Structures are given as C-alpha cells and as structure tokens.
Amino acid sequence: MQVRIHAFELISPSAPISEFLEFLRLKSLEQFGDVFIPVTLRDGYYAGLVLAPKDMKAFCKFTKTAKKFEVKAEELAAGSNLADFNFFLVDPNTGRGIYSCYHHSTSLREFCYTLQRRWRDFKKHAVDTAIAALPSGHRKKDETAIQAHYKGFLQYAPIFKPSTFAERVEKMAGIKEFNFTFMGYAPVSGFTPVSGQIERVTAGFRFSQNANIKQLKVAIKSFMGSHPPKSASVSGVDENGADAVYRLYNDIETLEVFELDHFMSRLYIDSSDLDGTLQRSEIIRALIALAKSKDVKAIISAPRVV
Amino acid sequence: MKKPMIGAYALFSGVSIVSFLSLGWLELCAGFGVVDAYAKIQGSLFTGFLTIGGFLLSLKAFLLLRLKQDIYDHQGYLEQFEEMKALDGSMTRYGPLGELSKLLVVTVLCALCSSVSHLILGYIAKPYGPLVAISLSFATLALVLLCWFQLSANLKSWMKFIEKHPAKPAKPEGQTTGAREGGEQHKQASTTKPRGRRRSR
C-alpha cells in the first residue's frame, strides 16, 4: 500500500498561524475527540502526526504459501488497539504544509476539519490567557480588542495540481481507463405532454495495453474541447512509470509516494518523551527533507500572492 | 418508449393482492369481523363506486378534448415534440394523450366492476366473496388516486404551457363583430356621412 504526500494550506482569519501551531504543540498530550495530535518544532517547521486509535483489538492475518493459504484472527494484548497515523508538516510563515495519507486513514479534508475545530479551542484559550494577563482595572475596550484579534474561523484549502487536465494527459506514458460524467437532456413522456429533463449520464472506457496512446490522447483532449463534462478522470501510468489517476476538477497535488511498510517500520512514539521521539523521528526527517526540496519548497514556502 | 400503463396495472394488482391478504388475515385469523362491518356499508360502496365511474367517464371526454385543443394541437407543442422526437424516435405526438385516455378508461371499468362486485360477490355466504369485493374497491381507489395525480400533473403542464404560449389577447369590451348592438351606436353610425360621398342627381 502506498502513502501519498499532499499539499494543503491553512488560512487564518486573524491571529498568525504560528500561534495556533504553537498551541497545538503545547497541547500535544491532550486527546481531542478520537485523535491525538502531537506536534514538535523542528528546523523551522511544525511537524506532527494525527494518531487515531481504532476501537479494534483483533485483526485478520493472511498467510499464503505455494500450496495453500491460511487466515487466522489475532488479538492484541489488553490495553492495546490498532491505530492509524498521518504525519504532517506546516511552514508557520505561510500556513502551507504537506500531509501524508494512505487508504482508509484520516483524509486531508478530515484532518483540516479537525484543525478547524481545534481552532475554536485555541481561540478560547488565547482570549482567556490574554484577558487574564491584562492589568487589573483594565477597560472593556481592551477585552474587545483581544477578542477582535482572535475572531473568525480557520479556513483550509487543498493545493491542487497547477497543470491543466490536458497537459497531464499529454505527459502520460499509458492510459488504462477514461471515465466521465455529463448532464444530458432526455425526453420524458408518460401520461403528461412530452417534455425534456436533465439527467446525469456516466460512461467509461477501458483500453488494452495495445491501444494507440497518441490517438487516445488526441481523442480525450478533443472530447474535453471547449465544453468539458461535469467530471472526468483518466487512469494510467505517468511519465515516471508510476500509476496515476488524474481528475478534471479538484485534482489534489501528490508530491511524493512512499511504501506504507517502509513508513511503518520507522514509526515509534513515546508519550513520556513525546518531543524527543518526534524530534528523532525518521519519518519527520524525511518530510522535512521533502519540504526543503526545490519543487515542494516552491509550493509551501513561497509567499502568498494576494 | 416506456409503457406507463404497466405501472397502473402493477399498482392495481399489487393493491388488490395485498388488501385481500391483509383483510383475509384480519377476518380469519385475527377475528376482526371485517365481513360483518362490510355488510353495513355494502350499499354505500355500490353507489359510491358507480358514481365514481360515471363521473370519471364524463370528465374523460371533456378533459381529453380540452387538452388536445389547447396543448397537443398547438404549434408550440409541435415544435417541442419535434425536438424531443429527435432524441427518441419512438415517440408519437398524441401518445401521452392516448395513455391518459387508457388510464381513465381502465379506472372507469374498474370502478364499475367494483360497484357490481358489491352486488354479486358481496352476498356470497363465504367470507371470500366480500373480501374480493373489498379488495377490488381498494385497488380501484388506488387507481383513482393515480388518475388524480396524473390529472394534476397534466393541469400543471397545461398552466406552464399557456404561460409560455399565451393565447391571443381578448377583444376589448364593447367591440362587436359587425352585428348591431344598442340603439345609440346604431344611431351614431347612421347620422355620420362618409367623406367624399356625392349626392346622386
């Protein structure tokens, strides 16, 4: 199974994002809903993970040999649970970051939604702390000013691929499937006078390995034309030989792909030395190296154009 | 092209079977005395369904004629129909009107049969006769409701159509078609001499 790295942006309505990230770091040991969000500051980035313990103690083990396969249920020790983990890293200067996710783990949208709810706790904490720090006999105006500094709600946006659908299709080395949905007009009859209605039409094509890739690309691009369908996706192989799925709209940028087993083998978190284990984490080190690479740095560290 | 009457037949069959089985269970297993209660309203059911049948029969002729004249014969509808026929070649111009007519005919027939069944089956000593008659009534009511629903949909289409294709403006009050009307107007016309009229010598 693969772990994909996506890019996202957090947009603060008022207070700087760095204050919010610092709040998350201070509350690393606190459980928020069903998840833990331990965070550390390393090399100028706030890095952490979303740890989601599952209500599952047993899991299914599948063993296959040349002659047979065996399925056996195994149970964890008392006090243990299965858990999903998703590492992330945010540049406090821009609010942009990267997030790792794999199939069935906490998605990017769920993570950002969790941060939005956490922002409410941060607001309350920050306002209470600031008001408590005011000298006695302060005016109501000062409290209002503090509340105004922390007003609003956190917004987020996944970072989508910058290239167009046609450009991505052009670069593909192989196309296996093309699916699309468009709104069609169909006649309706029955007991009432004939009229038309809008209906959603979904269609898909699968291509063999022998299909002419150039003709396919021309056909797909001309189909898109000046009136693209409601949605479309192309599955195949990208220019680097990796499996790729490109969507017409809302195609989230995948910056890197790792193997989950490789990721998991380097995972270790100990809450008694939370900051230490996060600082020493090889996964976080890999994410920081990725964040500092030329292409990714251009996305997450470039100043925001207003 | 779809066959909408299949839905109507399925509704009729389904309701009659379900009501027969439910009433049968109530009468024979639960001992609810359905047949005894039915005996008290048997006459009313006969009259009622006869009335429904007659009413629908008279409504059918009037409604279908008006729909045909006001919608189906209109040039605007013909254009709309040609557009839809390009998408589905099996459509016919008066097809929906024919289906509505069939629905009304079937409903009238069911109402009359239901009415007659109360006279014939309702007096059978065994409980099955009255139960079949009551089931037929429920099924006919379901068809009547379907008719009501489809007639509402047709009226809605009619309203939309006449809003989209308004009729020619009505003539203002007092304008006649040439026939004499009112003494004063006649007087006015006779005293006014046409211009350029020569007296004959």
Short mmCIF file of N, CA and C in Angstrom, two decimals, chain A residues 185-197, chain B residues 4 72 77 80 84 87-88 91 96 99 150 153-154:
data_model
loop_
_atom_site.label_atom_id
_atom_site.label_comp_id
_atom_site.label_asym_id
_atom_site.label_seq_id
_atom_site.Cartn_x
_atom_site.Cartn_y
_atom_site.Cartn_z
N TYR A 185 -29.78 15.74 -21.88
CA TYR A 185 -31.18 16.16 -21.98
C TYR A 185 -31.96 14.99 -22.58
N ALA A 186 -32.97 14.52 -21.87
CA ALA A 186 -33.69 13.35 -22.36
C ALA A 186 -35.19 13.63 -22.36
N PRO A 187 -35.94 13.09 -23.33
CA PRO A 187 -37.38 13.33 -23.36
C PRO A 187 -38.07 12.51 -22.27
N VAL A 188 -39.12 13.09 -21.73
CA VAL A 188 -39.94 12.41 -20.72
C VAL A 188 -41.36 12.38 -21.20
N SER A 189 -41.96 11.23 -21.15
CA SER A 189 -43.36 11.12 -21.56
C SER A 189 -44.06 10.24 -20.54
N GLY A 190 -45.26 9.85 -20.85
CA GLY A 190 -46.00 9.03 -19.89
C GLY A 190 -47.45 9.41 -20.04
N PHE A 191 -48.00 10.03 -19.00
CA PHE A 191 -49.39 10.50 -19.09
C PHE A 191 -49.47 12.00 -19.33
N THR A 192 -48.30 12.68 -19.32
CA THR A 192 -48.30 14.14 -19.49
C THR A 192 -47.65 14.48 -20.83
N PRO A 193 -47.92 15.71 -21.35
CA PRO A 193 -47.32 16.09 -22.63
C PRO A 193 -45.81 15.91 -22.61
N VAL A 194 -45.26 15.61 -23.77
CA VAL A 194 -43.82 15.35 -23.89
C VAL A 194 -43.02 16.57 -23.44
N SER A 195 -42.02 16.32 -22.62
CA SER A 195 -41.13 17.42 -22.19
C SER A 195 -39.75 16.82 -21.99
N GLY A 196 -38.81 17.69 -21.69
CA GLY A 196 -37.44 17.19 -21.52
C GLY A 196 -37.02 17.30 -20.07
N GLN A 197 -36.06 16.51 -19.70
CA GLN A 197 -35.49 16.62 -18.36
C GLN A 197 -33.98 16.43 -18.44
N PRO B 4 -46.37 3.40 -19.79
CA PRO B 4 -46.78 3.82 -18.44
C PRO B 4 -47.94 3.02 -17.88
N TYR B 72 -51.98 19.87 -27.38
CA TYR B 72 -51.43 18.97 -28.39
C TYR B 72 -51.58 19.48 -29.82
N TYR B 77 -46.37 23.30 -29.13
CA TYR B 77 -46.17 21.92 -28.66
C TYR B 77 -45.57 21.06 -29.76
N GLN B 80 -41.92 21.63 -29.82
CA GLN B 80 -41.29 20.97 -28.67
C GLN B 80 -41.23 19.47 -28.90
N MET B 84 -37.99 16.74 -29.13
CA MET B 84 -37.88 15.53 -28.31
C MET B 84 -37.82 14.29 -29.19
N LEU B 87 -34.55 13.10 -30.19
CA LEU B 87 -33.79 12.35 -29.17
C LEU B 87 -34.32 10.93 -29.01
N ASP B 88 -35.63 10.76 -29.22
CA ASP B 88 -36.24 9.43 -29.09
C ASP B 88 -37.26 9.26 -30.20
N MET B 91 -41.29 8.20 -30.10
CA MET B 91 -42.37 9.00 -29.51
C MET B 91 -43.40 9.35 -30.57
N PRO B 96 -48.97 10.51 -25.25
CA PRO B 96 -49.32 10.71 -23.83
C PRO B 96 -50.84 10.88 -23.64
N GLU B 99 -52.33 7.52 -23.68
CA GLU B 99 -52.07 6.79 -22.43
C GLU B 99 -53.01 7.28 -21.32
N GLN B 150 -52.14 12.08 -11.93
CA GLN B 150 -51.78 12.34 -13.33
C GLN B 150 -52.55 13.53 -13.88
N ALA B 153 -50.87 16.58 -12.70
CA ALA B 153 -49.63 16.80 -13.47
C ALA B 153 -49.97 17.39 -14.83
N ASN B 154 -51.06 16.91 -15.44
CA ASN B 154 -51.46 17.44 -16.73
C ASN B 154 -51.92 18.89 -16.63
#
